[in-house]
Tab-separated table of C-alpha atoms and ligand atoms in Angstrom:
chain	number	residue	atom	x	y	z
A	1100	UNK	CA	7.217	15.149	-23.765
A	1101	UNK	CA	3.786	15.269	-21.663
A	1102	UNK	CA	2.950	19.262	-22.211
A	1103	UNK	CA	-0.962	19.615	-20.146
A	1104	UNK	CA	0.738	17.550	-16.968
A	1105	UNK	CA	3.833	17.685	-14.090
A	1106	UNK	CA	4.515	16.110	-11.759
A	1107	UNK	CA	4.956	16.585	-7.876
A	1108	UNK	CA	6.356	13.979	-5.590
A	1109	UNK	CA	6.736	15.289	-1.863
A	1110	UNK	CA	8.210	14.143	0.725
A	1111	UNK	CA	8.145	10.611	0.842
A	1112	UNK	CA	7.507	10.044	-2.154
A	1113	UNK	CA	10.277	11.641	-5.108
A	1114	UNK	CA	11.991	8.856	-5.409
A	1115	UNK	CA	8.904	7.182	-6.808
A	1116	UNK	CA	7.456	10.464	-8.503
A	1117	UNK	CA	10.919	10.447	-10.364
A	1118	UNK	CA	10.818	6.727	-11.452
A	1119	UNK	CA	6.528	7.512	-12.793
A	1120	UNK	CA	7.963	10.755	-14.359
A	1121	UNK	CA	10.263	8.266	-16.402
A	1122	UNK	CA	7.500	5.947	-17.146
A	1123	UNK	CA	4.817	8.544	-18.378
A	1124	UNK	CA	6.602	11.369	-20.000
A	1125	UNK	CA	5.561	13.313	-17.686
A	1126	UNK	CA	7.501	16.765	-16.524
A	1127	UNK	CA	8.281	16.359	-12.786
A	1128	UNK	CA	8.202	19.772	-10.835
A	1129	UNK	CA	10.162	21.306	-8.465
A	1130	UNK	CA	9.222	21.846	-4.878
A	1131	UNK	CA	10.024	22.341	-1.298
A	1132	UNK	CA	8.743	21.432	1.455
A	1133	UNK	CA	10.384	23.586	4.854
A	1134	UNK	CA	9.392	23.456	8.629
A	1135	UNK	CA	9.367	26.601	10.259
A	1136	UNK	CA	10.878	25.298	14.138
A	1137	UNK	CA	7.210	25.493	16.094
A	1138	UNK	CA	6.578	22.836	12.931
A	1139	UNK	CA	4.009	24.507	10.977
A	1140	UNK	CA	4.803	22.867	7.103
A	1141	UNK	CA	5.565	26.011	4.663
A	1142	UNK	CA	5.561	24.182	0.228
A	1143	UNK	CA	6.902	26.241	-2.699
A	1144	UNK	CA	7.205	25.963	-6.143
A	1145	UNK	CA	8.625	28.086	-8.403
A	1146	UNK	CA	7.097	26.558	-11.831
A	1147	UNK	CA	3.968	27.920	-13.074
A	1148	UNK	CA	0.878	25.317	-12.551
A	1149	UNK	CA	-1.686	27.734	-13.959
A	1150	UNK	CA	-4.163	24.966	-16.550
A	1151	UNK	CA	-3.023	21.603	-16.068
A	1152	UNK	CA	-3.240	18.392	-15.315
A	1153	UNK	CA	-1.369	18.374	-11.643
A	1154	UNK	CA	0.466	15.260	-10.169
A	1155	UNK	CA	0.450	14.948	-6.546
A	1156	UNK	CA	2.065	11.934	-4.762
A	1157	UNK	CA	2.529	11.932	-1.527
A	1158	UNK	CA	2.902	8.896	0.411
A	1159	UNK	CA	0.705	9.471	3.879
A	1160	UNK	CA	3.320	7.290	5.671
A	1161	UNK	CA	5.117	8.174	9.094
A	1162	UNK	CA	5.202	10.651	10.702
A	1163	UNK	CA	1.836	10.624	9.353
A	1164	UNK	CA	0.383	13.131	10.528
A	1165	UNK	CA	2.777	15.644	9.107
A	1166	UNK	CA	3.141	13.463	5.805
A	1167	UNK	CA	-0.897	14.399	5.182
A	1168	UNK	CA	-0.450	17.792	6.770
A	1169	UNK	CA	2.269	18.128	4.007
A	1170	UNK	CA	-0.183	16.706	1.001
A	1171	UNK	CA	-3.503	19.062	1.944
A	1172	UNK	CA	-0.963	22.064	1.959
A	1173	UNK	CA	0.945	21.385	-1.503
A	1174	UNK	CA	-2.561	20.705	-2.703
A	1175	UNK	CA	-4.299	23.324	-1.414
A	1176	UNK	CA	-0.900	25.549	-3.110
A	1177	UNK	CA	-1.822	24.347	-6.503
A	1178	UNK	CA	-5.490	24.566	-5.930
A	1179	UNK	CA	-4.945	28.643	-5.235
A	1180	UNK	CA	-2.539	28.509	-8.404
A	1181	UNK	CA	-5.614	27.733	-10.890
A	1182	UNK	CA	-4.506	23.827	-11.308
A	1183	UNK	CA	-6.830	21.973	-13.489
A	1184	UNK	CA	-6.721	19.139	-11.792
A	1185	UNK	CA	-5.558	18.306	-8.723
A	1186	UNK	CA	-4.496	14.706	-9.254
A	1187	UNK	CA	-3.458	13.073	-5.444
A	1188	UNK	CA	-1.570	9.818	-5.856
A	1189	UNK	CA	-1.240	8.090	-1.712
A	1190	UNK	CA	0.861	5.329	-2.267
A	1191	UNK	CA	-0.060	5.000	1.352
A	1192	UNK	CA	-3.573	5.731	2.435
A	1193	UNK	CA	-2.380	6.813	7.025
A	1194	UNK	CA	-5.263	6.103	9.009
A	1195	UNK	CA	-7.856	3.271	6.205
A	1196	UNK	CA	-7.409	0.967	9.435
A	1197	UNK	CA	-10.128	3.492	10.803
A	1198	UNK	CA	-12.517	2.662	8.953
A	1199	UNK	CA	-15.351	1.928	10.625
A	1200	UNK	CA	-16.490	2.423	14.790
A	1201	UNK	CA	-16.081	-0.792	16.788
A	1202	UNK	CA	-17.649	0.691	19.505
A	1203	UNK	CA	-19.433	3.766	21.001
A	1204	UNK	CA	-16.743	7.361	20.700
A	1205	UNK	CA	-14.501	5.840	17.818
A	1206	UNK	CA	-13.967	8.085	15.113
A	1207	UNK	CA	-14.206	7.005	11.678
A	1208	UNK	CA	-10.789	9.497	10.184
A	1209	UNK	CA	-10.069	7.233	7.533
A	1210	UNK	CA	-13.180	9.125	6.352
A	1211	UNK	CA	-11.901	12.450	7.714
A	1212	UNK	CA	-8.844	12.493	5.499
A	1213	UNK	CA	-11.517	12.103	3.096
A	1214	UNK	CA	-13.174	15.352	3.406
A	1215	UNK	CA	-10.248	17.056	3.823
A	1216	UNK	CA	-8.702	15.551	0.655
A	1217	UNK	CA	-11.975	17.106	-1.160
A	1218	UNK	CA	-12.094	19.805	0.718
A	1219	UNK	CA	-7.986	21.402	-0.009
A	1220	UNK	CA	-9.434	21.380	-3.236
A	1221	UNK	CA	-9.028	17.087	-5.316
A	1222	UNK	CA	-10.554	16.667	-7.872
A	1223	UNK	CA	-9.210	13.103	-9.041
A	1224	UNK	CA	-7.946	10.143	-6.007
A	1225	UNK	CA	-5.331	7.167	-6.555
A	1226	UNK	CA	-3.976	4.895	-3.763
A	1227	UNK	CA	-2.871	1.034	-4.019
A	1228	UNK	CA	-4.367	-1.473	-1.707
A	1229	UNK	CA	-6.356	0.702	0.594
A	1230	UNK	CA	-7.467	-0.932	3.507
A	1231	UNK	CA	-10.656	-1.484	3.029
A	1232	UNK	CA	-12.286	-1.150	-0.760
A	1233	UNK	CA	-15.570	-0.122	0.555
A	1234	UNK	CA	-13.882	3.460	1.802
A	1235	UNK	CA	-14.097	4.084	-1.909
A	1236	UNK	CA	-18.151	6.046	-0.305
A	1237	UNK	CA	-16.197	8.087	1.098
A	1238	UNK	CA	-14.999	10.348	-1.242
A	1239	UNK	CA	-17.459	11.748	-4.082
A	1240	UNK	CA	-14.770	13.034	-6.545
A	1241	UNK	CA	-13.562	9.051	-9.100
A	1242	UNK	CA	-11.251	7.299	-6.009
A	1243	UNK	CA	-9.188	4.092	-7.824
A	1244	UNK	CA	-7.852	1.463	-5.566
A	1245	UNK	CA	-5.729	-0.403	-7.912
A	1246	UNK	CA	-3.523	-3.439	-5.871
A	1247	UNK	CA	-0.267	-4.742	-6.029
A	1248	UNK	CA	-0.722	-8.182	-4.706
A	1249	UNK	CA	-0.642	-9.601	-7.621
A	1250	UNK	CA	2.252	-8.564	-8.280
A	1251	UNK	CA	4.031	-9.703	-5.272
A	1252	UNK	CA	2.792	-13.253	-5.893
A	1253	UNK	CA	3.751	-13.428	-10.146
A	1254	UNK	CA	6.818	-12.012	-8.939
A	1255	UNK	CA	7.706	-14.656	-6.340
A	1256	UNK	CA	6.481	-17.308	-8.127
A	1257	UNK	CA	8.995	-16.349	-11.380
A	1258	UNK	CA	11.581	-16.146	-8.969
A	1259	UNK	CA	10.717	-19.372	-7.087
A	1260	UNK	CA	10.459	-22.717	-8.671
A	1261	UNK	CA	7.990	-24.269	-6.288
A	1262	UNK	CA	6.232	-27.351	-7.349
A	1263	UNK	CA	2.687	-25.464	-7.250
A	1264	UNK	CA	1.141	-28.922	-4.976
A	1265	UNK	CA	3.535	-27.315	-2.198
A	1266	UNK	CA	2.263	-24.062	-1.809
A	1267	UNK	CA	-0.826	-23.495	0.547
A	1268	UNK	CA	-2.001	-19.795	1.071
A	1269	UNK	CA	-2.516	-18.270	4.424
A	1270	UNK	CA	-4.294	-15.949	5.612
A	1271	UNK	CA	-3.082	-13.880	8.469
A	1272	UNK	CA	-6.830	-13.271	9.690
A	1273	UNK	CA	-10.270	-13.655	8.958
A	1274	UNK	CA	-10.255	-9.655	7.188
A	1275	UNK	CA	-7.612	-10.874	4.808
A	1276	UNK	CA	-9.664	-13.726	4.037
A	1277	UNK	CA	-11.481	-12.478	0.478
A	1278	UNK	CA	-7.865	-11.728	-0.767
A	1279	UNK	CA	-5.828	-15.044	-0.052
A	1280	UNK	CA	-8.949	-17.313	-1.183
A	1281	UNK	CA	-8.844	-15.157	-4.538
A	1282	UNK	CA	-4.933	-15.625	-5.172
A	1283	UNK	CA	-5.562	-19.159	-4.253
A	1284	UNK	CA	-8.818	-20.332	-6.486
A	1285	UNK	CA	-6.481	-18.175	-9.277
A	1286	UNK	CA	-3.320	-19.814	-8.497
A	1287	UNK	CA	-5.198	-23.173	-7.872
A	1288	UNK	CA	-3.762	-23.646	-5.042
A	1289	UNK	CA	-5.261	-24.826	-0.893
A	1290	UNK	CA	-6.256	-21.863	1.323
A	1291	UNK	CA	-5.858	-22.053	5.178
A	1292	UNK	CA	-6.705	-19.747	8.004
A	1293	UNK	CA	-4.473	-18.645	10.736
A	1294	UNK	CA	-7.412	-17.208	13.856
A	1295	UNK	CA	-6.581	-13.807	14.917
A	1296	UNK	CA	-7.251	-11.338	17.808
A	1297	UNK	CA	-6.170	-8.259	18.783
A	1298	UNK	CA	-7.108	-7.124	22.608
A	1299	UNK	CA	-4.872	-3.566	22.046
A	1300	UNK	CA	-3.644	-2.141	19.117
A	1301	UNK	CA	-0.202	-3.612	18.387
A	1302	UNK	CA	-0.870	-6.819	20.162
A	1303	UNK	CA	-2.037	-9.998	19.063
A	1304	UNK	CA	-2.931	-13.313	20.422
A	1305	UNK	CA	-2.615	-16.235	17.917
A	1306	UNK	CA	-4.720	-19.369	18.926
A	1307	UNK	CA	-5.474	-21.444	15.478
A	1308	UNK	CA	-4.212	-22.221	12.656
A	1309	UNK	CA	-7.540	-23.660	10.312
A	1310	UNK	CA	-6.464	-25.962	7.137
A	1311	UNK	CA	-3.755	-28.012	6.271
A	1312	UNK	CA	-0.473	-26.866	5.698
A	1313	UNK	CA	2.126	-29.661	7.565
A	1314	UNK	CA	4.790	-30.622	5.161
A	1315	UNK	CA	3.663	-27.453	2.813
A	1316	UNK	CA	5.572	-24.148	1.505
A	1317	UNK	CA	3.369	-21.554	2.888
A	1318	UNK	CA	2.400	-18.533	1.082
A	1319	UNK	CA	0.793	-15.216	3.351
A	1320	UNK	CA	-0.552	-12.192	2.300
A	1321	UNK	CA	-1.660	-8.844	3.635
A	1322	UNK	CA	-1.963	-5.330	2.931
A	1323	UNK	CA	-0.560	-4.211	6.220
A	1324	UNK	CA	2.659	-4.805	7.978
A	1325	UNK	CA	2.801	-2.301	10.874
A	1326	UNK	CA	4.610	-3.910	14.446
A	1327	UNK	CA	4.941	-7.414	12.043
A	1328	UNK	CA	3.394	-8.708	15.151
A	1329	UNK	CA	0.652	-10.618	12.923
A	1330	UNK	CA	3.523	-11.729	10.671
A	1331	UNK	CA	5.922	-13.121	13.016
A	1332	UNK	CA	3.882	-14.300	15.212
A	1333	UNK	CA	1.463	-16.667	12.507
A	1334	UNK	CA	5.371	-17.424	11.037
A	1335	UNK	CA	6.390	-18.977	14.243
A	1336	UNK	CA	3.537	-20.286	13.845
A	1337	UNK	CA	3.002	-21.831	10.062
A	1338	UNK	CA	6.391	-23.318	12.161
A	1339	UNK	CA	6.090	-24.847	14.808
A	1340	UNK	CA	2.793	-26.702	13.219
A	1341	UNK	CA	5.452	-27.753	10.551
A	1342	UNK	CA	5.779	-25.433	7.629
A	1343	UNK	CA	8.371	-26.941	5.417
A	1344	UNK	CA	8.679	-23.051	4.521
A	1345	UNK	CA	7.447	-19.387	4.888
A	1346	UNK	CA	6.750	-16.352	2.774
A	1347	UNK	CA	5.606	-13.285	3.694
A	1348	UNK	CA	4.586	-10.726	0.224
A	1349	UNK	CA	2.653	-7.140	2.004
A	1350	UNK	CA	1.904	-4.340	0.470
A	1351	UNK	CA	2.321	-1.695	2.671
A	1352	UNK	CA	5.874	-1.746	4.877
A	1353	UNK	CA	5.786	0.399	7.409
A	1354	UNK	CA	7.556	-1.190	10.256
A	1355	UNK	CA	7.259	0.215	13.292
A	1356	UNK	CA	8.614	0.043	16.965
A	1357	UNK	CA	11.275	-2.799	17.138
A	1358	UNK	CA	9.765	-4.501	13.338
A	1359	UNK	CA	13.845	-4.280	11.874
A	1360	UNK	CA	15.228	-6.223	14.039
A	1361	UNK	CA	11.911	-8.817	14.834
A	1362	UNK	CA	11.794	-9.952	11.338
A	1363	UNK	CA	15.868	-10.051	10.889
A	1364	UNK	CA	15.797	-11.746	13.684
A	1365	UNK	CA	12.373	-14.210	12.647
A	1366	UNK	CA	14.419	-14.856	9.574
A	1367	UNK	CA	17.886	-16.058	10.940
A	1368	UNK	CA	16.215	-18.614	13.455
A	1369	UNK	CA	14.526	-19.804	10.381
A	1370	UNK	CA	10.858	-18.750	11.117
A	1371	UNK	CA	10.728	-17.221	7.191
A	1372	UNK	CA	12.269	-18.285	4.426
A	1373	UNK	CA	11.463	-15.065	2.233
A	1374	UNK	CA	9.641	-12.217	2.250
A	1375	UNK	CA	8.716	-9.304	-0.631
A	1376	UNK	CA	6.586	-5.875	-0.365
A	1377	UNK	CA	6.768	-2.687	-2.323
A	1378	UNK	CA	8.359	0.669	-1.992
A	1379	UNK	CA	4.699	2.446	-0.872
A	1380	UNK	CA	5.785	3.582	2.351
A	1381	UNK	CA	9.600	5.416	1.275
A	1382	UNK	CA	10.691	2.653	3.884
A	1383	UNK	CA	14.832	2.182	3.140
A	1384	UNK	CA	15.952	1.103	5.866
A	1385	UNK	CA	14.376	-2.283	6.240
A	1386	UNK	CA	16.404	-5.739	6.287
A	1387	UNK	CA	18.184	-6.790	2.991
A	1388	UNK	CA	16.232	-10.051	2.463
A	1389	UNK	CA	13.410	-7.958	2.328
A	1390	UNK	CA	12.655	-7.326	-1.791
A	1391	UNK	CA	11.306	-4.737	-2.245
A	1392	UNK	CA	9.414	-4.051	-5.894
A	1393	UNK	CA	8.298	-1.104	-7.090
A	1394	UNK	CA	4.991	0.693	-7.592
A	1395	UNK	CA	6.184	3.541	-10.408
A	1396	UNK	CA	4.202	0.688	-12.811
A	1397	UNK	CA	0.917	0.946	-11.663
A	1398	UNK	CA	1.409	4.079	-10.607
A	1399	UNK	CA	2.422	5.166	-14.206
A	1400	UNK	CA	-0.212	2.758	-15.919
A	1401	UNK	CA	-2.912	4.601	-13.725
A	1402	UNK	CA	-2.049	8.340	-15.092
A	1403	UNK	CA	-1.257	7.053	-18.561
A	1404	UNK	CA	-4.684	7.209	-18.458
A	1405	UNK	CA	-6.136	10.029	-15.969
A	1406	UNK	CA	-4.153	12.325	-19.200
A	1407	UNK	CA	-5.244	10.866	-22.016
A	1408	UNK	CA	-1.595	8.989	-22.986
A	1409	UNK	CA	-2.746	5.322	-22.776
A	1410	UNK	CA	-6.249	6.014	-24.786
A	1411	UNK	CA	-7.442	3.451	-23.000
A	1412	UNK	CA	-10.406	3.003	-19.082
A	1413	UNK	CA	-9.254	2.744	-15.851
A	1414	UNK	CA	-10.942	-0.398	-15.810
A	1415	UNK	CA	-7.980	-1.320	-18.822
A	1416	UNK	CA	-5.182	-0.794	-15.370
A	1417	UNK	CA	-7.297	-2.370	-12.414
A	1418	UNK	CA	-7.551	-5.448	-15.021
A	1419	UNK	CA	-4.332	-6.102	-16.223
A	1420	UNK	CA	-3.125	-5.587	-12.051
A	1421	UNK	CA	-6.755	-8.032	-11.791
A	1422	UNK	CA	-8.217	-6.339	-9.096
A	1423	UNK	CA	-11.445	-8.000	-9.861
A	1424	UNK	CA	-10.666	-11.222	-9.179
A	1425	UNK	CA	-8.720	-10.072	-5.998
A	1426	UNK	CA	-11.607	-8.259	-4.365
A	1427	UNK	CA	-14.759	-9.726	-6.653
B	420	R5P	C1	-4.917	-5.029	9.789
B	420	R5P	O1	-6.406	-5.761	9.829
B	420	R5P	C2	-4.108	-5.094	9.054
B	420	R5P	O2	-4.601	-5.527	7.596
B	420	R5P	C3	-2.191	-6.344	9.013
B	420	R5P	O3	-2.548	-7.162	9.348
B	420	R5P	C4	-2.340	-5.326	10.429
B	420	R5P	O4	-1.769	-3.313	10.413
B	420	R5P	C5	-0.932	-6.040	10.525
B	420	R5P	O5	-0.680	-4.940	11.647
B	420	R5P	P1	1.108	-5.523	12.558
B	420	R5P	O6	1.906	-5.176	11.956
B	420	R5P	O7	1.478	-4.562	13.409
B	420	R5P	O8	1.065	-6.557	13.363
C-alpha cells in the first residue's frame, strides 16, 4: 500500500477511482459532496492529507458546471489542508470543445477552466483524449492527455475477426482526419472522410463521403459523442452508399438529448453494426448493445509513474497507449 498518496473519487468518477485505487495500491479516501438548498456544494473529508500526494478524480461531465465546481472546491480543500501535491484526473474535460475563437466576441472557455484549476491549486492535470492537443498550452503546470482510441481500436479488432482488406477507417469530419489517418496507416487500411458542416450547436449537415466505402466495414472514430447527430447521420449515409457495416468507436459518451433512443433505433434499423465507448463519463444508462471499456488501466499507469511506483517516465505510458502514432 502506497502510504504517501491518496485517491479521492468525486461524484462523477467514484467507481473509476475505486478501480484505479485497486490497480495502483493507493488508498481510496472517503469524502462527501453535499448540496445546500440553493445549489452550493460543500466538500468534506475526515482524512488528514497533510504532506500527501493527492489524486482527485472527477469527470467534468453532465451537469458540467456542477461537476467542475465540485472539483474546484475539492482542490481548494486539499490546498488548505496542506497536501504535498494535488494531481487532478479529469477523464472527460468539459468545455474542451471551446478551445478557440471562431468569431468575434466568443469566449475560450477551455482556457478559462485551465486557469481556474491552477488558481484553485492543482499541481498537475491528467485527462483522456482532450479535444485538441494544443490545449496543453493553456496550462503552466504539467499536463497530460493520453488517448484511449488505440485501446478501443485494439479491442474491436481482437473481438471481431474481420479481414483487414474489408475494413476502411472513416473520419466523421475534417477535424478528426489526423487521428483517423494515423490509425488507418498504422493498421494498414484505407481512409475515407465525411464532409460534415455544423450550422449551429447540436445540428449537423452531412453532404458527402470522400473515399471508397462500398462493400466495406466502416470504422468511425471520434473523441466525443454528444447528441449522436454526427455519428448517426454518418452511419445512415454510409449504409445508403453501400457500406457492409458501420462500427463506431468513441472515447467520451456524453449522450445528451435523445442520443440513447436514437442510437438504439439506428442499431435496430441496421445502420450501426457495433459500437464501443469508454467509461470517462459515468454514463450508466446507455443502450445495452454498446460496449463500455474502462480507462482505469490507463489512469493507473499514469498515476504509477507520477507517484514513482513505476520508476519510469510518463512517455512510456504515452508510448504504451500509442499517443505519438495517433497525434504525430
Ligand atoms: C466535434 O468536433 C467532436 O469531435 C464531435 O464530433 C462532436 O462533439 C459530436 O457531437 P454530436 O454527437 O452532437 O454530433
